[in-house]
Amino acid sequence: MRFDVFTIFPDVFHPYINTSIIQRAITNQIVQINLHNIRDWTTDKHHTTDDTPFGGGGGMVMKPEPLFAAVEGVAGNPPECPVILMSPQGSLLTFQKAKELSQQPRLAVLCGRYEGVDERVIEHLVTEEISIGDYVLSGGELPALVLIEALTRLLPGALGDPDGAHDDSFASGLLEYPHYTRPAEYRGWKVPEVLLNGNHKEINRWRRKQALKRTLLKRLDMIDAAALDKQDLKLLIELSEEILIPAELMKKIKGR
Ligand code: 9D3
């Protein structure tokens, strides 16, 4: 998969993409990340990428000409791939959205700065706006890195094993079970006995139960009754002795 990233701060990408999973995916030719400095497509003496807003008000707006020139220069006119604007007004990046976008052979990713980009860029160049959450950042660079990493992890071979992200918690629809490592006792806090006895059937059952418990307690919104099976129903009945399980959910899963 090929990413063309358009930014006025290409340098902030280097340390992160040259680390760990993304770096290995680049080396193994699973992803290609091309960084483009929007300033290189300016034509004026001062290499201006922003200007004051028509109609007044504070702040600066990214000018359309360098953005159109950059994206069309790299991705073609019209662009031959989706053009994504990282924007606080975009739709939220989710596992589903990441999976969908990871099917594309190529994406252009625009990073806004200042108050935003000229609306004509959004209307006539951008095909999709994506946000990474409801909090204010200073620009689209960190969100672009988040997008690139989330998509790269989903590409076959990127995690070094062919099954890739199958085990990832958002793929399974539940949060992950708790993890422990040595020592078996730390400050008097013991690792659950079941993990030490080597009975893998029992361990898997315990892990599934803990994953259900956590998801019920921390992310009830993630629970999809349709994705739970008969053994999950048994685990839920056991869990109902420990925590409150919404009657709604019990009804749905008992009904089949
Ligand atoms: C101070 C200006 N803001 C008014 C409330 C609007 C605004 C414009 C530009 C807020 C943030 C930004 C810069 N942020 C992004 O470009 C951005 C972003 C984000 O801030 N949060 C979550 N996802 C994203 S994707 C791009």
Tab-separated table of C-alpha atoms and ligand atoms in Angstrom:
chain	number	residue	atom	x	y	z
A	1	MET	CA	0.000	0.000	0.000
A	2	ARG	CA	1.256	3.432	-0.932
A	3	PHE	CA	0.720	6.594	1.122
A	4	ASP	CA	1.408	10.049	-0.270
A	5	VAL	CA	1.390	12.448	2.658
A	6	PHE	CA	1.077	16.200	2.102
A	7	THR	CA	2.242	18.390	4.970
A	8	ILE	CA	4.197	21.534	5.783
A	9	PHE	CA	6.061	19.520	8.469
A	10	PRO	CA	7.383	16.375	6.738
A	11	ASP	CA	10.204	16.098	9.297
A	12	VAL	CA	7.873	15.147	12.149
A	13	PHE	CA	7.058	11.897	10.309
A	14	HIS	CA	10.611	10.562	9.989
A	15	PRO	CA	11.397	9.463	13.554
A	16	TYR	CA	8.113	7.606	13.931
A	17	ILE	CA	7.944	5.899	10.545
A	18	ASN	CA	11.577	4.884	10.982
A	19	THR	CA	10.685	2.911	14.105
A	20	SER	CA	9.352	-0.569	14.780
A	21	ILE	CA	6.377	-1.927	12.829
A	22	ILE	CA	6.109	0.792	10.214
A	23	GLN	CA	9.832	0.716	9.520
A	24	ARG	CA	9.749	-3.064	9.082
A	25	ALA	CA	6.708	-2.813	6.816
A	26	ILE	CA	8.600	-0.281	4.670
A	27	THR	CA	11.694	-2.517	4.523
A	28	ASN	CA	9.520	-5.500	3.557
A	29	GLN	CA	7.779	-3.390	0.883
A	30	ILE	CA	4.372	-3.807	2.495
A	31	VAL	CA	3.952	-0.033	2.643
A	32	GLN	CA	5.552	2.856	0.857
A	33	ILE	CA	5.306	6.275	2.538
A	34	ASN	CA	6.113	9.273	0.362
A	35	LEU	CA	6.325	12.595	2.203
A	36	HIS	CA	5.604	15.751	0.239
A	37	ASN	CA	6.265	19.252	1.538
A	38	ILE	CA	3.345	21.431	0.428
A	39	ARG	CA	5.750	24.381	0.421
A	40	ASP	CA	7.566	22.818	-2.558
A	41	TRP	CA	4.452	23.519	-4.680
A	42	THR	CA	4.262	27.245	-3.882
A	43	THR	CA	5.229	29.633	-6.665
A	44	ASP	CA	5.649	32.954	-4.823
A	45	LYS	CA	8.882	34.380	-3.472
A	46	HIS	CA	7.990	33.696	0.175
A	47	HIS	CA	6.641	30.149	-0.413
A	48	THR	CA	3.320	31.080	1.170
A	49	THR	CA	1.030	28.203	2.155
A	50	ASP	CA	-1.534	30.174	4.214
A	51	ASP	CA	-3.401	33.462	4.116
A	52	THR	CA	-5.940	35.471	6.142
A	53	PRO	CA	-9.607	34.418	5.933
A	54	PHE	CA	-12.001	36.268	3.628
A	55	GLY	CA	-14.673	37.894	5.788
A	56	GLY	CA	-12.253	38.519	8.610
A	57	GLY	CA	-11.878	36.783	11.918
A	58	GLY	CA	-8.766	35.366	13.453
A	59	GLY	CA	-6.272	32.809	12.319
A	60	MET	CA	-4.990	31.669	8.954
A	61	VAL	CA	-6.328	29.380	6.221
A	62	MET	CA	-4.313	27.071	3.966
A	63	LYS	CA	-4.317	28.398	0.401
A	64	PRO	CA	-5.826	26.180	-2.297
A	65	GLU	CA	-3.203	26.532	-5.093
A	66	PRO	CA	-0.275	24.714	-3.415
A	67	LEU	CA	-2.587	21.908	-2.197
A	68	PHE	CA	-4.145	21.312	-5.631
A	69	ALA	CA	-0.733	21.541	-7.331
A	70	ALA	CA	0.848	19.121	-4.865
A	71	VAL	CA	-1.873	16.462	-4.887
A	72	GLU	CA	-2.520	16.659	-8.643
A	73	GLY	CA	1.215	16.711	-9.329
A	74	VAL	CA	1.766	13.511	-7.346
A	75	ALA	CA	-1.530	11.594	-7.675
A	76	GLY	CA	-2.673	12.844	-11.090
A	77	ASN	CA	-5.416	15.192	-12.314
A	78	PRO	CA	-7.923	14.015	-11.402
A	79	PRO	CA	-6.221	12.057	-8.581
A	80	GLU	CA	-6.254	8.312	-9.190
A	81	CYS	CA	-6.720	7.457	-5.503
A	82	PRO	CA	-8.855	8.589	-2.553
A	83	VAL	CA	-7.737	11.955	-1.155
A	84	ILE	CA	-8.150	11.990	2.611
A	85	LEU	CA	-8.081	15.176	4.642
A	86	MET	CA	-7.219	14.723	8.302
A	87	SER	CA	-9.733	17.109	9.851
A	88	PRO	CA	-11.481	17.678	13.194
A	89	GLN	CA	-14.713	17.725	11.152
A	90	GLY	CA	-14.131	14.297	9.644
A	91	SER	CA	-15.834	11.046	10.530
A	92	LEU	CA	-14.230	9.148	13.360
A	93	LEU	CA	-11.495	6.640	12.530
A	94	THR	CA	-12.673	3.200	13.667
A	95	PHE	CA	-11.478	-0.363	13.194
A	96	GLN	CA	-14.130	-0.769	10.470
A	97	LYS	CA	-12.986	2.343	8.630
A	98	ALA	CA	-9.334	1.294	8.948
A	99	LYS	CA	-10.158	-2.131	7.490
A	100	GLU	CA	-12.029	-0.562	4.588
A	101	LEU	CA	-9.229	1.903	3.773
A	102	SER	CA	-6.544	-0.790	4.091
A	103	GLN	CA	-8.051	-2.429	0.964
A	104	GLN	CA	-6.923	0.558	-1.132
A	105	PRO	CA	-3.638	0.196	-3.020
A	106	ARG	CA	-2.949	3.880	-2.565
A	107	LEU	CA	-4.075	6.889	-0.493
A	108	ALA	CA	-3.262	10.585	-0.564
A	109	VAL	CA	-3.313	12.035	2.967
A	110	LEU	CA	-3.539	15.793	3.527
A	111	CYS	CA	-2.502	17.309	6.841
A	112	GLY	CA	-4.129	20.624	7.613
A	113	ARG	CA	-2.652	23.298	9.875
A	114	TYR	CA	-3.919	26.663	11.133
A	115	GLU	CA	-7.715	27.056	11.259
A	116	GLY	CA	-8.088	24.686	8.344
A	117	VAL	CA	-7.954	24.528	4.569
A	118	ASP	CA	-9.808	26.621	1.997
A	119	GLU	CA	-13.276	25.083	1.545
A	120	ARG	CA	-12.707	24.614	-2.215
A	121	VAL	CA	-10.049	22.013	-1.376
A	122	ILE	CA	-12.644	20.049	0.587
A	123	GLU	CA	-15.280	20.440	-2.133
A	124	HIS	CA	-13.189	19.683	-5.207
A	125	LEU	CA	-10.074	17.739	-4.176
A	126	VAL	CA	-10.759	15.842	-0.959
A	127	THR	CA	-12.854	12.667	-1.191
A	128	GLU	CA	-13.097	11.931	2.533
A	129	GLU	CA	-12.418	13.717	5.845
A	130	ILE	CA	-11.219	11.724	8.838
A	131	SER	CA	-10.815	12.704	12.513
A	132	ILE	CA	-9.123	10.628	15.209
A	133	GLY	CA	-11.294	11.895	18.065
A	134	ASP	CA	-13.057	14.780	19.708
A	135	TYR	CA	-10.131	16.771	21.071
A	136	VAL	CA	-8.202	19.648	19.544
A	137	LEU	CA	-4.745	19.036	18.092
A	138	SER	CA	-2.547	21.568	16.294
A	139	GLY	CA	-2.713	19.929	12.888
A	140	GLY	CA	-3.257	16.756	10.902
A	141	GLU	CA	0.255	15.323	11.220
A	142	LEU	CA	-0.253	13.181	14.334
A	143	PRO	CA	-3.663	12.011	13.053
A	144	ALA	CA	-2.006	11.038	9.733
A	145	LEU	CA	0.565	8.942	11.630
A	146	VAL	CA	-2.267	7.307	13.564
A	147	LEU	CA	-4.063	6.508	10.305
A	148	ILE	CA	-0.915	5.134	8.655
A	149	GLU	CA	-0.111	2.910	11.629
A	150	ALA	CA	-3.674	1.626	12.025
A	151	LEU	CA	-3.828	0.692	8.319
A	152	THR	CA	-0.311	-0.733	8.142
A	153	ARG	CA	-1.028	-3.133	11.006
A	154	LEU	CA	-3.923	-4.563	8.996
A	155	LEU	CA	-1.838	-5.352	5.920
A	156	PRO	CA	-0.891	-9.029	5.503
A	157	GLY	CA	2.658	-9.647	6.699
A	158	ALA	CA	3.086	-6.313	8.492
A	159	LEU	CA	3.117	-7.883	11.954
A	160	GLY	CA	5.517	-10.600	10.853
A	161	ASP	CA	2.899	-13.336	10.951
A	162	PRO	CA	0.559	-14.230	8.096
A	163	ASP	CA	-2.583	-14.094	10.252
A	164	GLY	CA	-1.726	-10.517	11.020
A	165	ALA	CA	-4.134	-8.623	13.198
A	166	HIS	CA	-6.624	-11.471	13.676
A	167	ASP	CA	-5.922	-11.519	17.395
A	168	ASP	CA	-6.331	-7.787	17.825
A	169	SER	CA	-9.044	-6.928	20.271
A	170	PHE	CA	-11.135	-4.777	17.936
A	171	ALA	CA	-11.101	-7.562	15.363
A	172	SER	CA	-12.498	-10.047	17.902
A	173	GLY	CA	-15.168	-7.570	19.041
A	174	LEU	CA	-14.077	-7.818	22.686
A	175	LEU	CA	-11.399	-6.139	24.757
A	176	GLU	CA	-8.350	-8.263	25.499
A	177	TYR	CA	-7.993	-10.512	28.529
A	178	PRO	CA	-5.497	-9.469	31.261
A	179	HIS	CA	-1.820	-10.275	30.633
A	180	TYR	CA	0.800	-11.289	33.206
A	181	THR	CA	4.490	-12.100	33.131
A	182	ARG	CA	7.142	-13.058	35.706
A	183	PRO	CA	7.425	-12.811	38.631
A	184	ALA	CA	4.487	-15.023	39.660
A	185	GLU	CA	4.225	-12.923	42.816
A	186	TYR	CA	5.107	-9.222	43.033
A	187	ARG	CA	4.643	-7.210	46.249
A	188	GLY	CA	2.299	-9.934	47.388
A	189	TRP	CA	0.133	-9.641	44.237
A	190	LYS	CA	-0.237	-13.098	42.733
A	191	VAL	CA	-0.748	-14.051	39.098
A	192	PRO	CA	-4.043	-15.974	38.750
A	193	GLU	CA	-3.361	-19.640	39.530
A	194	VAL	CA	-5.069	-20.882	36.351
A	195	LEU	CA	-2.329	-19.311	34.191
A	196	LEU	CA	0.416	-21.274	35.974
A	197	ASN	CA	-0.949	-24.812	35.659
A	198	GLY	CA	-0.374	-25.350	31.929
A	199	ASN	CA	-3.960	-26.492	31.229
A	200	HIS	CA	-4.554	-24.636	27.987
A	201	LYS	CA	-8.195	-25.509	27.664
A	202	GLU	CA	-8.815	-24.031	31.105
A	203	ILE	CA	-6.586	-21.036	30.325
A	204	ASN	CA	-8.474	-20.246	27.122
A	205	ARG	CA	-11.808	-20.484	28.939
A	206	TRP	CA	-10.541	-18.153	31.701
A	207	ARG	CA	-9.230	-15.679	29.141
A	208	ARG	CA	-12.506	-15.605	27.213
A	209	LYS	CA	-14.410	-15.056	30.465
A	210	GLN	CA	-12.092	-12.199	31.485
A	211	ALA	CA	-12.401	-10.630	28.015
A	212	LEU	CA	-16.192	-10.746	28.331
A	213	LYS	CA	-16.060	-9.349	31.866
A	214	ARG	CA	-13.813	-6.443	30.908
A	215	THR	CA	-15.839	-5.558	27.878
A	216	LEU	CA	-19.046	-5.606	29.918
A	217	LEU	CA	-17.487	-3.350	32.559
A	218	LYS	CA	-15.496	-0.960	30.381
A	219	ARG	CA	-17.046	-1.013	26.904
A	220	LEU	CA	-20.620	-2.280	27.012
A	221	ASP	CA	-21.124	-0.471	23.686
A	222	MET	CA	-18.745	-2.930	21.987
A	223	ILE	CA	-20.732	-6.045	22.911
A	224	ASP	CA	-22.506	-7.542	19.926
A	225	ALA	CA	-24.843	-10.261	21.205
A	226	ALA	CA	-24.913	-11.801	17.721
A	227	ALA	CA	-21.175	-12.494	17.906
A	228	LEU	CA	-21.438	-14.473	21.180
A	229	ASP	CA	-21.807	-18.252	21.152
A	230	LYS	CA	-23.199	-20.921	23.471
A	231	GLN	CA	-20.059	-21.144	25.553
A	232	ASP	CA	-20.150	-17.343	25.979
A	233	LEU	CA	-23.676	-17.683	27.356
A	234	LYS	CA	-22.361	-20.130	29.969
A	235	LEU	CA	-19.564	-17.714	30.845
A	236	LEU	CA	-22.068	-14.848	31.098
A	237	ILE	CA	-24.179	-16.865	33.519
A	238	GLU	CA	-21.072	-17.447	35.659
A	239	LEU	CA	-20.196	-13.750	35.421
A	240	SER	CA	-23.683	-12.727	36.539
A	241	GLU	CA	-22.594	-13.893	40.044
A	242	GLU	CA	-19.730	-11.349	39.952
A	243	ILE	CA	-21.061	-8.351	38.021
A	244	LEU	CA	-24.363	-6.944	36.866
A	245	ILE	CA	-25.185	-8.043	33.332
A	246	PRO	CA	-27.826	-6.017	31.494
A	247	ALA	CA	-31.027	-8.085	31.261
A	248	GLU	CA	-31.347	-6.909	27.659
A	249	LEU	CA	-28.134	-8.720	26.737
A	250	MET	CA	-29.059	-11.953	28.566
A	251	LYS	CA	-32.407	-11.967	26.770
A	252	LYS	CA	-30.800	-11.526	23.357
A	253	ILE	CA	-28.274	-14.316	23.782
A	254	LYS	CA	-30.648	-16.763	25.506
A	255	GLY	CA	-33.115	-16.336	22.674
A	256	ARG	CA	-31.241	-18.645	20.300
B	1	9D3	C1	-8.622	26.503	17.087
B	1	9D3	C2	-9.384	26.170	15.840
B	1	9D3	N1	-10.447	25.204	16.082
B	1	9D3	C3	-11.691	25.840	16.465
B	1	9D3	C4	-12.330	25.052	17.552
B	1	9D3	C5	-10.685	24.459	14.850
B	1	9D3	C6	-9.528	23.578	14.564
B	1	9D3	C7	-8.847	23.695	13.380
B	1	9D3	C8	-7.743	22.880	13.142
B	1	9D3	C9	-9.155	22.633	15.486
B	1	9D3	C10	-8.052	21.800	15.238
B	1	9D3	C11	-7.359	21.969	14.069
B	1	9D3	C12	-6.187	21.093	13.811
B	1	9D3	N2	-6.530	19.681	13.942
B	1	9D3	C13	-6.525	18.858	12.917
B	1	9D3	O1	-6.168	19.266	11.833
B	1	9D3	C14	-7.000	17.485	13.089
B	1	9D3	C15	-7.559	16.813	14.206
B	1	9D3	C16	-7.835	17.245	15.540
B	1	9D3	O2	-7.585	18.376	15.975
B	1	9D3	N3	-8.408	16.342	16.396
B	1	9D3	C17	-8.721	15.075	16.018
B	1	9D3	N4	-8.487	14.620	14.779
B	1	9D3	C18	-7.924	15.508	13.909
B	1	9D3	S1	-7.570	15.164	12.316
B	1	9D3	C19	-6.953	16.644	11.998
